[in-house]
């Protein structure tokens, strides 16, 4: 994170709380991105299952 200048909170030490605010914002954004990715994967899986069912695919072992 130090490679990204805006996220280097060491330069905001004279402004109390700014470093913590930036860290909190970054954490919230990364959390949101992870949640969106999980939702996207679930949606893609659901769409794939729906398409497979339309084509008559079956799952599980042989009966």
Short mmCIF file of N, CA, C and O in Angstrom, two decimals:
data_model
loop_
_atom_site.label_atom_id
_atom_site.label_comp_id
_atom_site.label_asym_id
_atom_site.label_seq_id
_atom_site.Cartn_x
_atom_site.Cartn_y
_atom_site.Cartn_z
N UNK A 1 0.82 -1.21 0.00
CA UNK A 1 0.00 0.00 0.00
C UNK A 1 0.85 1.26 0.00
O UNK A 1 0.40 2.29 -0.43
N UNK A 2 2.07 1.16 0.50
CA UNK A 2 2.93 2.34 0.56
C UNK A 2 3.33 2.79 -0.84
O UNK A 2 3.64 3.95 -1.05
N UNK A 3 3.27 1.88 -1.83
CA UNK A 3 3.61 2.23 -3.20
C UNK A 3 2.60 3.21 -3.81
O UNK A 3 2.89 3.88 -4.79
N UNK A 4 1.42 3.27 -3.24
CA UNK A 4 0.38 4.17 -3.73
C UNK A 4 0.41 5.42 -2.85
O UNK A 4 0.03 5.36 -1.67
N UNK A 5 0.84 6.56 -3.39
CA UNK A 5 1.06 7.76 -2.57
C UNK A 5 -0.14 8.20 -1.72
O UNK A 5 0.03 8.58 -0.57
N UNK A 6 -1.33 8.13 -2.25
CA UNK A 6 -2.50 8.61 -1.50
C UNK A 6 -2.75 7.73 -0.28
O UNK A 6 -3.33 8.17 0.71
N UNK A 7 -2.30 6.48 -0.33
CA UNK A 7 -2.54 5.55 0.78
C UNK A 7 -1.41 5.55 1.81
O UNK A 7 -1.51 4.89 2.83
N UNK A 8 -0.33 6.27 1.53
CA UNK A 8 0.78 6.37 2.47
C UNK A 8 0.39 7.35 3.57
O UNK A 8 0.56 8.56 3.44
N UNK A 9 -0.12 6.83 4.66
CA UNK A 9 -0.67 7.68 5.72
C UNK A 9 0.39 8.34 6.58
O UNK A 9 0.08 9.16 7.42
N UNK A 10 1.66 8.00 6.36
CA UNK A 10 2.73 8.61 7.15
C UNK A 10 2.82 10.13 6.90
O UNK A 10 3.21 10.88 7.79
N UNK A 11 2.45 10.57 5.71
CA UNK A 11 2.57 11.99 5.41
C UNK A 11 1.43 12.83 6.00
O UNK A 11 1.44 14.03 5.95
N UNK A 12 0.42 12.18 6.58
CA UNK A 12 -0.71 12.89 7.17
C UNK A 12 -0.64 12.94 8.69
O UNK A 12 -1.63 13.17 9.37
N UNK A 13 0.54 12.70 9.27
CA UNK A 13 0.65 12.61 10.72
C UNK A 13 0.33 13.93 11.41
O UNK A 13 -0.15 13.93 12.55
N UNK A 14 0.56 15.06 10.75
CA UNK A 14 0.26 16.34 11.40
C UNK A 14 -1.25 16.62 11.45
O UNK A 14 -1.72 17.42 12.22
N UNK A 15 -2.00 15.93 10.60
CA UNK A 15 -3.46 16.06 10.63
C UNK A 15 -4.02 14.85 11.36
O UNK A 15 -4.05 13.75 10.83
N UNK A 16 -4.46 15.06 12.57
CA UNK A 16 -4.92 13.93 13.37
C UNK A 16 -6.18 13.32 12.77
O UNK A 16 -7.12 14.02 12.41
N UNK A 17 -6.17 12.02 12.65
CA UNK A 17 -7.34 11.30 12.18
C UNK A 17 -7.41 11.09 10.68
O UNK A 17 -8.15 10.23 10.21
N UNK A 18 -6.68 11.87 9.88
CA UNK A 18 -6.75 11.74 8.42
C UNK A 18 -6.21 10.38 7.99
O UNK A 18 -6.81 9.72 7.13
N UNK A 19 -5.09 9.95 8.56
CA UNK A 19 -4.53 8.64 8.22
C UNK A 19 -5.51 7.52 8.52
O UNK A 19 -5.69 6.61 7.70
N UNK A 20 -6.14 7.59 9.68
CA UNK A 20 -7.11 6.57 10.05
C UNK A 20 -8.32 6.61 9.12
O UNK A 20 -8.84 5.57 8.73
N UNK A 21 -8.75 7.81 8.76
CA UNK A 21 -9.88 7.96 7.84
C UNK A 21 -9.56 7.31 6.49
O UNK A 21 -10.39 6.57 5.94
N UNK A 22 -8.37 7.56 5.97
CA UNK A 22 -7.98 6.98 4.69
C UNK A 22 -7.93 5.46 4.79
O UNK A 22 -8.43 4.75 3.91
N UNK A 23 -7.35 4.94 5.87
CA UNK A 23 -7.29 3.49 6.04
C UNK A 23 -8.68 2.88 6.14
O UNK A 23 -8.95 1.83 5.56
N UNK A 24 -9.58 3.55 6.86
CA UNK A 24 -10.95 3.06 6.98
C UNK A 24 -11.66 3.06 5.62
O UNK A 24 -12.37 2.11 5.29
N UNK A 25 -11.46 4.13 4.86
CA UNK A 25 -12.09 4.21 3.54
C UNK A 25 -11.57 3.12 2.61
O UNK A 25 -12.36 2.48 1.90
N UNK A 26 -10.27 2.91 2.61
CA UNK A 26 -9.69 1.87 1.76
C UNK A 26 -10.23 0.50 2.16
O UNK A 26 -10.60 -0.30 1.30
N UNK A 27 -10.31 0.23 3.45
CA UNK A 27 -10.84 -1.04 3.91
C UNK A 27 -12.29 -1.23 3.47
O UNK A 27 -12.68 -2.31 3.01
N UNK A 28 -13.09 -0.18 3.60
CA UNK A 28 -14.49 -0.26 3.18
C UNK A 28 -14.61 -0.50 1.68
O UNK A 28 -15.44 -1.30 1.24
N UNK A 29 -13.79 0.16 0.90
CA UNK A 29 -13.84 -0.01 -0.56
C UNK A 29 -13.43 -1.43 -0.94
O UNK A 29 -14.08 -2.08 -1.76
N UNK A 30 -12.35 -1.93 -0.34
CA UNK A 30 -11.91 -3.29 -0.65
C UNK A 30 -12.95 -4.32 -0.21
O UNK A 30 -13.18 -5.32 -0.90
N UNK A 31 -13.59 -4.07 0.90
CA UNK A 31 -14.65 -4.95 1.39
C UNK A 31 -15.82 -4.99 0.40
O UNK A 31 -16.36 -6.05 0.08
N UNK A 32 -16.20 -3.81 -0.06
CA UNK A 32 -17.29 -3.70 -1.02
C UNK A 32 -16.94 -4.42 -2.32
O UNK A 32 -17.77 -5.14 -2.88
N UNK A 33 -15.70 -4.24 -2.80
CA UNK A 33 -15.28 -4.90 -4.03
C UNK A 33 -15.32 -6.42 -3.90
O UNK A 33 -15.76 -7.12 -4.82
N UNK A 34 -14.88 -6.92 -2.76
CA UNK A 34 -14.91 -8.37 -2.53
C UNK A 34 -16.35 -8.89 -2.53
O UNK A 34 -16.64 -9.95 -3.10
N UNK A 35 -17.25 -8.15 -1.91
CA UNK A 35 -18.66 -8.55 -1.88
C UNK A 35 -19.27 -8.54 -3.28
O UNK A 35 -20.00 -9.45 -3.66
N UNK A 36 -18.96 -7.52 -4.05
CA UNK A 36 -19.45 -7.44 -5.43
C UNK A 36 -18.93 -8.62 -6.25
O UNK A 36 -19.66 -9.18 -7.07
N UNK A 37 -17.67 -8.98 -6.05
CA UNK A 37 -17.10 -10.10 -6.79
C UNK A 37 -17.79 -11.40 -6.42
O UNK A 37 -18.11 -12.21 -7.28
N UNK A 38 -18.04 -11.60 -5.12
CA UNK A 38 -18.76 -12.81 -4.69
C UNK A 38 -20.15 -12.87 -5.30
O UNK A 38 -20.59 -13.91 -5.77
N UNK A 39 -20.85 -11.74 -5.30
CA UNK A 39 -22.20 -11.70 -5.89
C UNK A 39 -22.15 -11.98 -7.38
O UNK A 39 -23.03 -12.66 -7.91
N UNK A 40 -21.14 -11.46 -8.06
CA UNK A 40 -21.00 -11.70 -9.50
C UNK A 40 -20.76 -13.16 -9.81
O UNK A 40 -21.31 -13.71 -10.77
N UNK A 41 -19.95 -13.81 -8.99
CA UNK A 41 -19.67 -15.23 -9.18
C UNK A 41 -20.93 -16.05 -8.97
O UNK A 41 -21.25 -16.94 -9.75
N UNK A 42 -21.68 -15.73 -7.91
CA UNK A 42 -22.92 -16.46 -7.63
C UNK A 42 -23.93 -16.28 -8.77
O UNK A 42 -24.61 -17.23 -9.16
N UNK A 43 -24.01 -15.07 -9.29
CA UNK A 43 -24.95 -14.80 -10.39
C UNK A 43 -24.53 -15.57 -11.64
O UNK A 43 -25.37 -16.16 -12.32
N UNK A 44 -23.25 -15.59 -11.95
CA UNK A 44 -22.76 -16.32 -13.12
C UNK A 44 -23.03 -17.82 -12.97
O UNK A 44 -23.41 -18.49 -13.94
N UNK A 45 -22.83 -18.35 -11.76
CA UNK A 45 -23.10 -19.77 -11.53
C UNK A 45 -24.58 -20.06 -11.73
O UNK A 45 -24.94 -21.06 -12.35
N UNK A 46 -25.44 -19.20 -11.20
CA UNK A 46 -26.88 -19.40 -11.33
C UNK A 46 -27.30 -19.36 -12.80
O UNK A 46 -28.12 -20.18 -13.25
N UNK A 47 -26.73 -18.44 -13.56
CA UNK A 47 -27.05 -18.36 -14.99
C UNK A 47 -26.57 -19.61 -15.73
O UNK A 47 -27.27 -20.13 -16.60
N UNK A 48 -25.39 -20.09 -15.36
CA UNK A 48 -24.87 -21.31 -15.98
C UNK A 48 -25.73 -22.52 -15.68
O UNK A 48 -25.98 -23.36 -16.55
N UNK A 49 -26.19 -22.63 -14.45
CA UNK A 49 -27.06 -23.75 -14.06
C UNK A 49 -28.38 -23.68 -14.82
O UNK A 49 -28.88 -24.69 -15.32
N UNK A 50 -28.93 -22.49 -14.93
CA UNK A 50 -30.19 -22.31 -15.67
C UNK A 50 -30.04 -22.73 -17.13
O UNK A 50 -30.89 -23.45 -17.67
N UNK A 51 -28.94 -22.31 -17.75
CA UNK A 51 -28.70 -22.68 -19.15
C UNK A 51 -28.51 -24.19 -19.29
O UNK A 51 -29.00 -24.80 -20.24
N UNK A 52 -27.79 -24.80 -18.36
CA UNK A 52 -27.56 -26.24 -18.42
C UNK A 52 -28.88 -27.00 -18.26
O UNK A 52 -29.11 -28.01 -18.95
N UNK A 53 -29.74 -26.52 -17.38
CA UNK A 53 -31.05 -27.17 -17.21
C UNK A 53 -31.89 -27.07 -18.47
O UNK A 53 -32.60 -28.00 -18.83
N UNK A 54 -31.80 -25.93 -19.15
CA UNK A 54 -32.55 -25.77 -20.41
C UNK A 54 -32.09 -26.78 -21.46
O UNK A 54 -32.87 -27.24 -22.27
N UNK A 55 -30.80 -27.10 -21.42
CA UNK A 55 -30.23 -28.05 -22.38
C UNK A 55 -30.43 -29.49 -21.94
O UNK A 55 -30.06 -30.41 -22.66
N UNK A 56 -30.97 -29.69 -20.75
CA UNK A 56 -31.28 -31.03 -20.27
C UNK A 56 -30.12 -31.72 -19.56
O UNK A 56 -30.13 -32.94 -19.41
N UNK A 57 -29.14 -30.99 -19.14
CA UNK A 57 -28.01 -31.58 -18.42
C UNK A 57 -28.47 -32.11 -17.07
O UNK A 57 -29.38 -31.57 -16.45
N UNK A 58 -27.81 -33.19 -16.63
CA UNK A 58 -28.11 -33.74 -15.31
C UNK A 58 -26.84 -33.74 -14.49
O UNK A 58 -25.74 -33.73 -15.01
N UNK A 59 -26.99 -33.74 -13.17
CA UNK A 59 -25.87 -33.73 -12.26
C UNK A 59 -25.94 -34.93 -11.35
O UNK A 59 -26.99 -35.55 -11.19
N UNK A 60 -24.83 -35.24 -10.74
CA UNK A 60 -24.79 -36.33 -9.78
C UNK A 60 -24.36 -37.64 -10.45
O UNK A 60 -24.01 -37.69 -11.62
N UNK A 61 -24.42 -38.68 -9.65
CA UNK A 61 -24.01 -39.98 -10.14
C UNK A 61 -25.07 -40.63 -11.03
O UNK A 61 -26.19 -40.14 -11.18
N UNK A 62 -24.69 -41.76 -11.60
CA UNK A 62 -25.64 -42.49 -12.45
C UNK A 62 -26.68 -43.18 -11.58
O UNK A 62 -26.39 -43.67 -10.50
N UNK A 63 -27.88 -43.23 -12.07
CA UNK A 63 -28.97 -43.88 -11.33
C UNK A 63 -29.25 -45.24 -11.88
O UNK A 63 -29.06 -45.55 -12.99
#
